[in-house]
Coordinates of C-alpha atoms and ligand atoms in Angstrom, one line a residue:
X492 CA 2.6 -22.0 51.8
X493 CA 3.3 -20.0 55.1
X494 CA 4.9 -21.9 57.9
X495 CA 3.9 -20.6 61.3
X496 CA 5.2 -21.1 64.5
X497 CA 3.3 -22.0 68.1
X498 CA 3.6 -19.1 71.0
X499 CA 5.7 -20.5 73.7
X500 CA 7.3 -18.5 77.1
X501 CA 7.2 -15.7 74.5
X502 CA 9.3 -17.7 71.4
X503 CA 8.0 -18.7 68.3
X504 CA 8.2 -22.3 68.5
X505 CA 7.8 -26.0 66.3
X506 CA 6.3 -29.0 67.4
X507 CA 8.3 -30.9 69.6
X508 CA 8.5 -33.9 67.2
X509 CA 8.4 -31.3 64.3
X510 CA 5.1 -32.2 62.5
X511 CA 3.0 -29.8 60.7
X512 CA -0.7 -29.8 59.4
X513 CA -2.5 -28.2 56.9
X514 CA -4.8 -25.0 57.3
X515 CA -7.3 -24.7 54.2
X516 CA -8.8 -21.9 52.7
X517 CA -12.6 -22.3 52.5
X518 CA -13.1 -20.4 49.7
X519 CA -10.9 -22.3 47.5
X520 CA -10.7 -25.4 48.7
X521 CA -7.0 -25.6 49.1
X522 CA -4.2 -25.3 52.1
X523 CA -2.8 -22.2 52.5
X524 CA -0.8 -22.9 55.7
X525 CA 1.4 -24.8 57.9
X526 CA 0.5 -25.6 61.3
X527 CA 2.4 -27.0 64.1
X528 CA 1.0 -29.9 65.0
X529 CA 1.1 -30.2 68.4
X530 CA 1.6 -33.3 71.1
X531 CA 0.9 -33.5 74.9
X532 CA 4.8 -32.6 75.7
X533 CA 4.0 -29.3 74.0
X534 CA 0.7 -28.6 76.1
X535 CA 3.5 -29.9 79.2
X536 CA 5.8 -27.1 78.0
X537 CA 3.3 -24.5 77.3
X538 CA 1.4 -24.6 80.8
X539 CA 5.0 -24.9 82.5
X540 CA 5.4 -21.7 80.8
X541 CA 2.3 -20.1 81.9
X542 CA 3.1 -21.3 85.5
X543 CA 6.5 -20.4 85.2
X544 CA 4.9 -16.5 84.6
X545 CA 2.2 -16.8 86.6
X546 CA 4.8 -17.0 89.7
X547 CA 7.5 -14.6 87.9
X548 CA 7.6 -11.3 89.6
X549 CA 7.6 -9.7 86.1
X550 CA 3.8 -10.7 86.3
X551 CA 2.5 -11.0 90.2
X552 CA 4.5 -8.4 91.3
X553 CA 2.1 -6.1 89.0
X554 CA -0.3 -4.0 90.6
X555 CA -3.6 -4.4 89.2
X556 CA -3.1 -0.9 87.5
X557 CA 0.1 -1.8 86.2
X558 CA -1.3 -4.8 84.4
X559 CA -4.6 -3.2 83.5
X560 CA -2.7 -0.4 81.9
X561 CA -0.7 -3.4 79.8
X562 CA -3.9 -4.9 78.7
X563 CA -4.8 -1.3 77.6
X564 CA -1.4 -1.0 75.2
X565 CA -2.7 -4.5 73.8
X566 CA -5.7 -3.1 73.0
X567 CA -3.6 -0.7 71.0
X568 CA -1.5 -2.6 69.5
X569 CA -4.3 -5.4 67.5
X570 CA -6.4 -2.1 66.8
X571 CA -3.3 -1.3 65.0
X572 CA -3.6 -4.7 62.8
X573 CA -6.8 -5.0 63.1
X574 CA -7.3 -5.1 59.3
X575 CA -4.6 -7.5 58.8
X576 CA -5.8 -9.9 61.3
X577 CA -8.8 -9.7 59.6
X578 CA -8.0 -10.4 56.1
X579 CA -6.2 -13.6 57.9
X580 CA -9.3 -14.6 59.4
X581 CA -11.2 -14.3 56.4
X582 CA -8.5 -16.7 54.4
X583 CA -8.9 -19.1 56.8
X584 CA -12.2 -19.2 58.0
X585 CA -14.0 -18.3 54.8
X586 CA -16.2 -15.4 57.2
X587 CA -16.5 -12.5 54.8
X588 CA -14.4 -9.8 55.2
X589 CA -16.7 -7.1 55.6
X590 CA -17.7 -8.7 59.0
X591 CA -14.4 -9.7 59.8
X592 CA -13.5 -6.1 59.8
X593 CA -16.1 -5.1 61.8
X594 CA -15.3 -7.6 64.5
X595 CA -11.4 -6.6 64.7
X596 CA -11.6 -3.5 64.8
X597 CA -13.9 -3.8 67.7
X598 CA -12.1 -6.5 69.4
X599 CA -10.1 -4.1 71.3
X600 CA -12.7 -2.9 73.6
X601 CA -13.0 -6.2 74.9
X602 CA -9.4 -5.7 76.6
X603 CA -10.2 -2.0 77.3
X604 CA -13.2 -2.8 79.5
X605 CA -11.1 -5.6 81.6
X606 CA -8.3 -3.4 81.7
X607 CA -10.4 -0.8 83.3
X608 CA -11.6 -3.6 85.6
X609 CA -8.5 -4.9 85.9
X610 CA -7.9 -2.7 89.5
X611 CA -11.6 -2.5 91.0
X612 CA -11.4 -5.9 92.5
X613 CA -11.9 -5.7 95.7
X614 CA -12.2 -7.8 98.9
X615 CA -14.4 -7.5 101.5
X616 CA -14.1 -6.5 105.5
X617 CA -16.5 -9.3 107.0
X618 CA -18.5 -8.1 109.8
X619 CA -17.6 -11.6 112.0
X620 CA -19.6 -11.9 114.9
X621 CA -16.1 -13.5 117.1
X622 CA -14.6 -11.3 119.0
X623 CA -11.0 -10.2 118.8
X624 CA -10.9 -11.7 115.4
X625 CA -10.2 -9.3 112.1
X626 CA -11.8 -11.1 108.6
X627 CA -11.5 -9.5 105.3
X628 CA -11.3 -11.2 102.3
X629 CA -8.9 -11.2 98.8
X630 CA -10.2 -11.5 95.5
X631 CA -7.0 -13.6 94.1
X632 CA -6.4 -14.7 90.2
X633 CA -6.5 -18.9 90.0
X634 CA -3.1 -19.5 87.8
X635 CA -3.2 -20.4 84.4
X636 CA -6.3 -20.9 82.7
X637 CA -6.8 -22.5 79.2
X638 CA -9.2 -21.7 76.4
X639 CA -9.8 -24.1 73.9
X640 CA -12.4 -22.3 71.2
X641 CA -14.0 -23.2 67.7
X642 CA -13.3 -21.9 64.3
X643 CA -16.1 -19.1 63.6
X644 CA -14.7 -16.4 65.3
X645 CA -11.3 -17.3 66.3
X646 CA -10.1 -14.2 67.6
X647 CA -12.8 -12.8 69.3
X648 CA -14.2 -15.9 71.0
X649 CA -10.2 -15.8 72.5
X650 CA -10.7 -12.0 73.7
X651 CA -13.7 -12.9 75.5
X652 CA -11.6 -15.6 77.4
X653 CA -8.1 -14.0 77.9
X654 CA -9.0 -10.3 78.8
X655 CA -11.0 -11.2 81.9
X656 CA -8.6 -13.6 82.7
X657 CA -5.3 -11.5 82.2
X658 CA -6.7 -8.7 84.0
X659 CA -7.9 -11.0 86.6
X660 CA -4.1 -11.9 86.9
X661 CA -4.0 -15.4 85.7
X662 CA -2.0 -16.6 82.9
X663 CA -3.2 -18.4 79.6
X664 CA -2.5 -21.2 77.3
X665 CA -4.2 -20.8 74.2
X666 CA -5.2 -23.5 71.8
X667 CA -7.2 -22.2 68.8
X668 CA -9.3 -24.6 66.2
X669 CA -7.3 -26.5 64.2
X670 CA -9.3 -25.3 61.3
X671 CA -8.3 -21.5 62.2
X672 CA -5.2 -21.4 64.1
X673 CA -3.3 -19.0 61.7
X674 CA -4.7 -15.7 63.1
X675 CA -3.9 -16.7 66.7
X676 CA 0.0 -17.3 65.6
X677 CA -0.5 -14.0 63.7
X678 CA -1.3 -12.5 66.7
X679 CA 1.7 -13.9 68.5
X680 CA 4.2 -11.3 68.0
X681 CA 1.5 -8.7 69.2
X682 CA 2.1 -9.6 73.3
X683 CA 5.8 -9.2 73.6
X684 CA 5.0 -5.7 71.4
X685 CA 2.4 -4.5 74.0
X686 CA 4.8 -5.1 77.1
X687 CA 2.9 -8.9 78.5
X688 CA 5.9 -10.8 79.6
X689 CA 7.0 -14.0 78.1
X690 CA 5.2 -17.1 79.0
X691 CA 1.8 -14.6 79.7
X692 CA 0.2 -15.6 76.9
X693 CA 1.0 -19.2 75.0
X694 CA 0.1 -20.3 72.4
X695 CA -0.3 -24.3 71.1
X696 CA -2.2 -25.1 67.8
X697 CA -3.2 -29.1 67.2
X698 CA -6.1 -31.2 66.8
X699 CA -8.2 -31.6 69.8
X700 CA -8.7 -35.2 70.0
X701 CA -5.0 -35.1 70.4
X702 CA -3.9 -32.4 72.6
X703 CA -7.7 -31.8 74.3
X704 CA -7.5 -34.3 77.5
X705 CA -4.0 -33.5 77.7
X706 CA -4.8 -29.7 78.6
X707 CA -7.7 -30.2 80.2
X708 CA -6.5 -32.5 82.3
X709 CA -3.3 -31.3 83.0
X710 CA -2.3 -30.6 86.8
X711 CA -1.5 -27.4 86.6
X712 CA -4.3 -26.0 84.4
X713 CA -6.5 -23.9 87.2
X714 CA -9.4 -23.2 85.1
X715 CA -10.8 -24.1 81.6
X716 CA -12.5 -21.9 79.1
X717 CA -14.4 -24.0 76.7
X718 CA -16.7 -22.9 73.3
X719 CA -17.5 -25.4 70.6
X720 CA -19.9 -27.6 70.1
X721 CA -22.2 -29.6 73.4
X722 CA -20.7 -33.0 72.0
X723 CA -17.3 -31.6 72.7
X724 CA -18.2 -29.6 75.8
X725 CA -19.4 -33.4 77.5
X726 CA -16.3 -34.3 77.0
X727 CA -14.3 -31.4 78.2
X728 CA -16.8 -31.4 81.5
X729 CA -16.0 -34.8 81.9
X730 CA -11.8 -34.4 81.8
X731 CA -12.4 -31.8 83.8
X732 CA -14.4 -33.2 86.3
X733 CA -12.4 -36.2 86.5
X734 CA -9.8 -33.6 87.6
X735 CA -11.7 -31.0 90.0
X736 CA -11.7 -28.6 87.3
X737 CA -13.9 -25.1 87.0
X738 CA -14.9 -24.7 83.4
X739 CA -17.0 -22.1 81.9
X740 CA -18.9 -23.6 79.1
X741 CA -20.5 -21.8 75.8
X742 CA -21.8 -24.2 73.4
X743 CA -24.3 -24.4 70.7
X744 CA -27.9 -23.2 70.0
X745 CA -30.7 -23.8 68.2
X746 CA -32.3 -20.0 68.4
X747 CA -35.6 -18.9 67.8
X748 CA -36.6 -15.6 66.3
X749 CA -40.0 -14.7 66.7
X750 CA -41.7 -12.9 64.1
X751 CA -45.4 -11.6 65.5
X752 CA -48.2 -10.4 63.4
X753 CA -47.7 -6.6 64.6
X754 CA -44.1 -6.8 63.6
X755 CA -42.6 -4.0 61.7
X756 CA -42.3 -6.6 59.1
X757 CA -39.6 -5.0 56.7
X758 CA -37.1 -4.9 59.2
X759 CA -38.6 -8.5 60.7
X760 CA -37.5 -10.5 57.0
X761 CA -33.8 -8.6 57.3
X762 CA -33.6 -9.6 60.8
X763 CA -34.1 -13.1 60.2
X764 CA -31.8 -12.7 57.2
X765 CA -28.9 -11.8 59.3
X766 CA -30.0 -14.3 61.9
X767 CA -29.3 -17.2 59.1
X768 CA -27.0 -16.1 56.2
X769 CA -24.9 -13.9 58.2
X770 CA -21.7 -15.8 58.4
X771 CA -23.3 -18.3 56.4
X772 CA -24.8 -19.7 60.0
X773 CA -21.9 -20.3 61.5
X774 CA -22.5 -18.5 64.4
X775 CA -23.6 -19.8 67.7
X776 CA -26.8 -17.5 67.9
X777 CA -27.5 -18.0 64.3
X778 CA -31.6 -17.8 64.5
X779 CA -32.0 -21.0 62.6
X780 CA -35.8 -21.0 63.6
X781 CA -38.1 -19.0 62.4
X782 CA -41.4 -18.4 64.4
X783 CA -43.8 -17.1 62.4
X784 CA -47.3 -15.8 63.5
X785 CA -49.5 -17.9 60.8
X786 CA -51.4 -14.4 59.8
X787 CA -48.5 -13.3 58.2
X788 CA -46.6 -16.8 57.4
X789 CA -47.5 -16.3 53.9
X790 CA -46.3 -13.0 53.3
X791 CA -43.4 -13.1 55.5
X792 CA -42.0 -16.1 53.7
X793 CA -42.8 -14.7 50.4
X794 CA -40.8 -11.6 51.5
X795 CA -38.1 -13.5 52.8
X796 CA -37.4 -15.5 49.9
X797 CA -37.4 -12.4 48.0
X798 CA -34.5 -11.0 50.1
X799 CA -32.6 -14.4 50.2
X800 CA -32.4 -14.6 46.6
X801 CA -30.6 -11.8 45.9
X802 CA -27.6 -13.3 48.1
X803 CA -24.3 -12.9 46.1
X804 CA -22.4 -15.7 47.4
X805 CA -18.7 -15.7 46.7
X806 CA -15.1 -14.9 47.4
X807 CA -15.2 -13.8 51.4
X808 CA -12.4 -10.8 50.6
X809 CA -14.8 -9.3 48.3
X810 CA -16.6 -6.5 49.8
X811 CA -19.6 -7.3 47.9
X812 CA -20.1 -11.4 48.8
X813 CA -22.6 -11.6 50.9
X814 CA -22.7 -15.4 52.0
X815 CA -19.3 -17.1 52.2
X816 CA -18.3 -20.7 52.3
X817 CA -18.7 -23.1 54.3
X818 CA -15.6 -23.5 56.5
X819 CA -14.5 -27.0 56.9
X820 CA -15.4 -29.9 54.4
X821 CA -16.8 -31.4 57.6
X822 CA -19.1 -29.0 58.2
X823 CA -20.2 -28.6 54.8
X824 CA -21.1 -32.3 55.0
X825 CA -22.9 -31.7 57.7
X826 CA -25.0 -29.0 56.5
X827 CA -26.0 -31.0 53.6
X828 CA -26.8 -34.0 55.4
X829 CA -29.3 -31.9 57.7
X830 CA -30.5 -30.9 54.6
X831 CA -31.2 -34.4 53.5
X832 CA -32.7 -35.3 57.1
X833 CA -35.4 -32.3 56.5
X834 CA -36.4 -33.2 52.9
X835 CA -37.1 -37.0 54.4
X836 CA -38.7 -35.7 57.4
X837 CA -41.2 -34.0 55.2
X838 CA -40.1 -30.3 55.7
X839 CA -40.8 -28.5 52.4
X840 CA -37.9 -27.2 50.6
X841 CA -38.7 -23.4 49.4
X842 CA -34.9 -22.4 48.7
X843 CA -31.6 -23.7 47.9
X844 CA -31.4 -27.1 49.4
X845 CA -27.8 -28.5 48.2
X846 CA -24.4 -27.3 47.3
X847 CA -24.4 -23.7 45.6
X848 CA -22.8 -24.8 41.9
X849 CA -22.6 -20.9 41.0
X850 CA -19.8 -19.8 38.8
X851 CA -18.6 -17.1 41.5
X852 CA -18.0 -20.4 44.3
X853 CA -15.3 -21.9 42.3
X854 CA -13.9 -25.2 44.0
X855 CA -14.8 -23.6 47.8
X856 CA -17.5 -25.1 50.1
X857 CA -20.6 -23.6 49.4
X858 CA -24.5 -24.6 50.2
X859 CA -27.3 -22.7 48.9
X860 CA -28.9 -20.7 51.2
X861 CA -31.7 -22.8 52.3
X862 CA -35.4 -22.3 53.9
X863 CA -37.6 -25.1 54.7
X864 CA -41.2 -24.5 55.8
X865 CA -44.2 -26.9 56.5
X866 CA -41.6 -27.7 59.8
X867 CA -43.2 -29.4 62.8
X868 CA -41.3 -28.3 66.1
X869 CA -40.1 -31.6 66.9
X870 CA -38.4 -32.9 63.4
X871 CA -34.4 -32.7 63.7
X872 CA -34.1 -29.9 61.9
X873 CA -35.9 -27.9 64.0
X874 CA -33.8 -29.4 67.3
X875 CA -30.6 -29.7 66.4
X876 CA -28.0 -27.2 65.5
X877 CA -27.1 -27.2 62.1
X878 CA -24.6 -24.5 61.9
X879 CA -25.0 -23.6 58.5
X880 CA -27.1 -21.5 56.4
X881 CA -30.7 -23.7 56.7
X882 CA -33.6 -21.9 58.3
X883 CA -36.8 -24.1 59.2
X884 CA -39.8 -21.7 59.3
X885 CA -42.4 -22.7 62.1
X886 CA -45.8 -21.0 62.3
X887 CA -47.7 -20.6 65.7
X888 CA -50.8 -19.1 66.7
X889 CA -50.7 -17.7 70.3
X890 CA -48.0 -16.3 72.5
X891 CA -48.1 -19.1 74.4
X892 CA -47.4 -21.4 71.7
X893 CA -44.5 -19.7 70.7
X894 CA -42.9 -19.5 74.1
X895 CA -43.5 -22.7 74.3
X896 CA -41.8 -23.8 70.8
X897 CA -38.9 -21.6 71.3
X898 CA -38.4 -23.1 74.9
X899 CA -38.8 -26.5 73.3
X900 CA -35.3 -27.8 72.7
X901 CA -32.2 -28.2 74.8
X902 CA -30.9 -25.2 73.8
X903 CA -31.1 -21.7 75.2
X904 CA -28.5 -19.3 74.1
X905 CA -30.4 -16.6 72.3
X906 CA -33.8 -15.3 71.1
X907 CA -35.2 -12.8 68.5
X908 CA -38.4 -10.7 69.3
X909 CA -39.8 -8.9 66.9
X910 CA -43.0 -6.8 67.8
X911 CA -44.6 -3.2 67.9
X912 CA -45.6 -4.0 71.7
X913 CA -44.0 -2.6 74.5
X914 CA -45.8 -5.3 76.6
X915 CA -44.7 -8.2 74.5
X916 CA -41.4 -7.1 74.4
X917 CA -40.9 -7.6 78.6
X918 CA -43.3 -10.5 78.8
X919 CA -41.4 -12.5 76.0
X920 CA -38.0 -11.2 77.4
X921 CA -39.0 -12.9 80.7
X922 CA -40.4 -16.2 79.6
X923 CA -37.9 -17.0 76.8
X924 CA -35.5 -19.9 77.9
X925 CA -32.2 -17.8 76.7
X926 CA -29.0 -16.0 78.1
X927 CA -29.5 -13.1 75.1
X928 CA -33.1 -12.1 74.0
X929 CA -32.7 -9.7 71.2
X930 CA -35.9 -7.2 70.4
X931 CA -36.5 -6.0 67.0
X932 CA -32.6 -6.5 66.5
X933 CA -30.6 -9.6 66.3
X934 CA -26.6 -10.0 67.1
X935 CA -25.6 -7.0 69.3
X936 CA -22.9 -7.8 71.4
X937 CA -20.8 -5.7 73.0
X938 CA -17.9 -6.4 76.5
X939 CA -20.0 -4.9 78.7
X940 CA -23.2 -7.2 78.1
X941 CA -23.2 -10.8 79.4
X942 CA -23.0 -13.2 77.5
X943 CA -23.8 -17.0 78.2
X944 CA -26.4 -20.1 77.4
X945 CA -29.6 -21.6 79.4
X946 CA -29.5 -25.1 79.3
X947 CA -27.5 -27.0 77.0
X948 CA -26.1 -24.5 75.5
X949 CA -23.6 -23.9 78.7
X950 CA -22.5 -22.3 81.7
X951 CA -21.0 -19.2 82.9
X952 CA -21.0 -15.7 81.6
X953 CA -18.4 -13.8 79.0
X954 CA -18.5 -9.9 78.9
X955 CA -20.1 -7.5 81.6
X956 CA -19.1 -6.9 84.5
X957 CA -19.5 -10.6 86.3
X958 CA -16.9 -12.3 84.0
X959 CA -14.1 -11.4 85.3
X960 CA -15.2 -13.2 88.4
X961 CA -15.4 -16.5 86.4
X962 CA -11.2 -16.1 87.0
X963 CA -10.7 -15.0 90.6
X964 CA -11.1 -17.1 93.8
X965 CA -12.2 -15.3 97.0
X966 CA -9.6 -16.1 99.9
X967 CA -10.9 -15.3 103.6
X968 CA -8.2 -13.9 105.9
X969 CA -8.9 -14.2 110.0
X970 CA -6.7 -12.6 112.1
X971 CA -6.6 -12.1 116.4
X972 CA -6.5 -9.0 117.5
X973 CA -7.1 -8.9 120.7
X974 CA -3.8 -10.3 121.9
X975 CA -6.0 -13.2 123.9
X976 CA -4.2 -16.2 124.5
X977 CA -4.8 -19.5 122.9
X978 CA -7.3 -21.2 124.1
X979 CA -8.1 -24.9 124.6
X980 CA -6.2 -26.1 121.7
X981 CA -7.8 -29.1 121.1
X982 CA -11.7 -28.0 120.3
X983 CA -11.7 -25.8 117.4
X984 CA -13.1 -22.0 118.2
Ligands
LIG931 P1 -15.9 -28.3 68.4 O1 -16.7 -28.5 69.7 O2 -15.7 -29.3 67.4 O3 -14.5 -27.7 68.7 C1 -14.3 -26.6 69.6 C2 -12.8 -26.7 70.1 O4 -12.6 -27.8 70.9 C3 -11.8 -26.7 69.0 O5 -10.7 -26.0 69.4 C4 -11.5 -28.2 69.0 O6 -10.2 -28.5 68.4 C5 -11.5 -28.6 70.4 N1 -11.7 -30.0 70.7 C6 -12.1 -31.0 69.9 N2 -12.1 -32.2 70.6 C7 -11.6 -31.9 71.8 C8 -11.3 -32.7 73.0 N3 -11.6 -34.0 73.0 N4 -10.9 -32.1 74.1 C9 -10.6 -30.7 74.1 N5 -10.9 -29.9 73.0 C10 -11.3 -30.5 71.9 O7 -16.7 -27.0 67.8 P2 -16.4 -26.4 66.4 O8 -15.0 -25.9 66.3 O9 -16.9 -27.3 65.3 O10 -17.3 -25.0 66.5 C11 -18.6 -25.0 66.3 C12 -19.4 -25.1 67.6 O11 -19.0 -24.1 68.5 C13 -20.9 -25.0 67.4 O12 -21.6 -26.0 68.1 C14 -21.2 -23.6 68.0 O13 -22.5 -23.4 68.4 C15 -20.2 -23.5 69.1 N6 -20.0 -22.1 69.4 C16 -20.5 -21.6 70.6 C17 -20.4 -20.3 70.9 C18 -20.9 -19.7 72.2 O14 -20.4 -18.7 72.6 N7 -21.8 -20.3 72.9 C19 -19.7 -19.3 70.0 C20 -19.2 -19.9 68.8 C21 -19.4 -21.3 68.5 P3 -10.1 -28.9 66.9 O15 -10.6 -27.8 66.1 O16 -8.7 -29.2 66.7 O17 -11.0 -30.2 66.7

């Protein structure tokens, strides 16, 4: 078994009391790795290290260039690994590798877009209607930040977090899933190698019920960068608020995609596909409902369930799997107890519906991919995330009624559209209840699009241009200029 090492003021480091957990691989059921387990000294000596470089003139004494140009070598130096960070991710985290892959090598441009943003922060001159008095304003990084983020996409859901934040000029403590911490410490290395000064970046792998209120709460933590699940996120808000805390919050979702009768209906059924099965729905956008206009219900589901058959499940580092496992054996009991809750709601069962006992899954976590239909809009499985590969089909009947479906739950973090009319397309755009509205495509993201939940699925953007402002504070400078003396020092001017 591998033994890794935390990220701490740029040394590989144990656990203060020297405990370790186990990391498993999804696909076989088994640990793979040993994690440092983490206790609220470490989070102590981790932030101390950030604040210790947020205040070194190795790091403040930057110019925003200087440290943009950093973040650019970074970029450099994970596109160089890209494919080995990958392969980790996919051992850990059971997400197949193809996709992995894909999301590596891309991960890069997140910290070449906030690199190149890294120097066009600028304050303002303040037009101040008092004479003799000069106001302009600094746009100044907040200290250290911490981002605490979930399992599904380990690495990426931590670029979206620290590149803003870096090139914003804070610092940042790190603290991955314990489910997936092992390409984060593979990563470690990689910030001394691009040039980030010790103590930068830190790293400190746990559980969160142990180390969670302990960073959150923590004095010296300026700002807290949260994705996981809205349970988790109430509690988070509430350390944090307890503390006078800014957080930016990305939580679940409960997506609609919304398949109308003019659809180009080929490309509608693969859409939906990838909204469900890619990643096995474990993403936080999966479309896990399916709006279907009732004049083409039948033949939509018919086609859909043509396609979803022909899923070859299996090992994740195969090129050819196409759904993976489960990732944690809490999850995967999870996903088949909302499977349970549907069958006794009454929601009809038209594929999978319980563990996949195929040949190719060996001992790993695998569930069938599943579709119910016959699903009224308010049973659970159509209101609560699942996060797993179950798809409740819902037919409508108007526009209206399927605005007002998808806007039915406390969700809001994405929407699919999928329609031949240019009309639709910007009415449905505007009255969907979502922070991404996809049109005949589904999962596009890119750095320079904002990303972000309505409602209960959070607050705050990630990517575009606006994020970076989620980790500056806006300072007002007054000066006199006009050489007046002070005047009646006891009323305020
Ligand atoms: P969780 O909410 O369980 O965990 C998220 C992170 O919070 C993990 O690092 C976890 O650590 C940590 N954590 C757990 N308890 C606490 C605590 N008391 N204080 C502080 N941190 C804590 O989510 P999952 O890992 O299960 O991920 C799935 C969820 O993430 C889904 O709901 C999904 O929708 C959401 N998500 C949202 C995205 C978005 O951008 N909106 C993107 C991707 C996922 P540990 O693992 O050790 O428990």
């Amino acid at each position: 078994m591998r033994k890794y090492k935390m990220l701490l003021a740029g040394e590989p480091v144990d656990a203060a009391s020297g405990e370790t957990f186990e990391s498993f691989n999804p696909y076989t059921g088994r640990p793979w790795a040993l994690i440092p387990r983490a206790a609220a000294e470490d989070v102590d000596r981790a932030v101390a290290a950030a604040r210790h470089a947020f205040r070194s003139p190795e790091w403040r004494g930057l110019t925003p260039t200087a440290r943009g140009k950093l973040l650019s070598r970074l970029a450099d130096v994970i596109a160089a690994r890209a494919d080995e960070l990958a392969e980790y991710e996919t051992r850990d985290n059971g997400k197949l590798i193809l996709e992995m892959r894909a999301q590596l090598r891309y991960l890069p441009e997140w910290f070449r877009y906030f690199a190149g943003l890294a120097d066009k922060l600028e304050g303002r001159v303040i037009p101040i209607d008092r004479p003799g008095i000069f106001n302009y304003t600094l746009e100044e990084p907040l200290g250290v930040v911490a981002a605490i983020v979930p399992w599904n996409s380990p690495l990426m859901l931590a670029a979206w977090k620290m590149a803003p934040a870096l090139a914003a000029g804070n610092t940042f403590v790190w603290k991955p899933s314990e489910h997936s911490s092992v390409s984060a410490l593979e990563m470690a290395p990689l910030f001394a190698e691009a040039g980030l000064p010790p103590g930068v970046v830190n790293i400190v792998t746990g559980f969160g019920t142990e180390i969670g209120d302990a960073l959150v709460a923590h004095p010296d933590v300026a700002k807290v960068a949260f994705t996981g699940g809205d349970a988790t996120g109430a509690q988070v808000y509430q350390t944090a608020a307890r503390n006078i805390k800014p957080v930016v919050m990305e939580l679940g979702g409960k997506s609609a995609n919304i398949v109308f009768a003019d659809a180009d209906l080929d490309n509608a059924v693969k859409g939906v596909v990838s909204g469900i099965f890619a990643a096995t729905g474990q993403t936080c956008v999966a479309g896990s409902r399916a709006l279907v206009h009732r004049s083409i219900h039948d033949e939509f589901v018919e086609r859909f369930l043509a396609l979803a058959r022909t899923a070859r499940m299996g090992d994740p580092l195969e090129e050819s799997t196409q759904v993976g496992p489960i990732t944690t054996r809490p999850q995967y009991d999870k996903v088949l107890g909302y499977i349970d809750i549907a069958k006794s709601e009454g929601a009809r069962c038209a594929l999978g519906g319980g563990p996949a006992a195929r040949p190719e899954c060996g001992d790993g976590w695998f569930v069938e991919p599943t579709v119910f239909t016959d699903v009224g809009p308010s049973m659970r499985i159509a209101q609560e995330e699942v996060f797993g590969p179950v798809l409740a089909v819902i037919p409508f009947d108007t526009d209206d009624e399927a605005v007002e479906i998808a806007n039915g739950t406390q969700y809001g973090l994405a929407a699919g559209v999928w329609t031949s009319d240019v009309a639709r397309c910007l009415t449905m755009a505007q009255r969907l209840e979502a922070g991404t509205v996809w049109i005949n495509t589904y999962r596009v993201s890119s750095p320079l699009s904002p990303f972000g939940g309505y409602k209960r699925s959070g607050f705050g953007r990630e990517s575009g241009l606006l994020a970076i402002r989620e980790f500056v504070q806006e300072k007002s400078v007054l000066i006199e200029t006009s050489g007046a003396k002070v005047p009646n020092p006891f009323i305020v001017r």
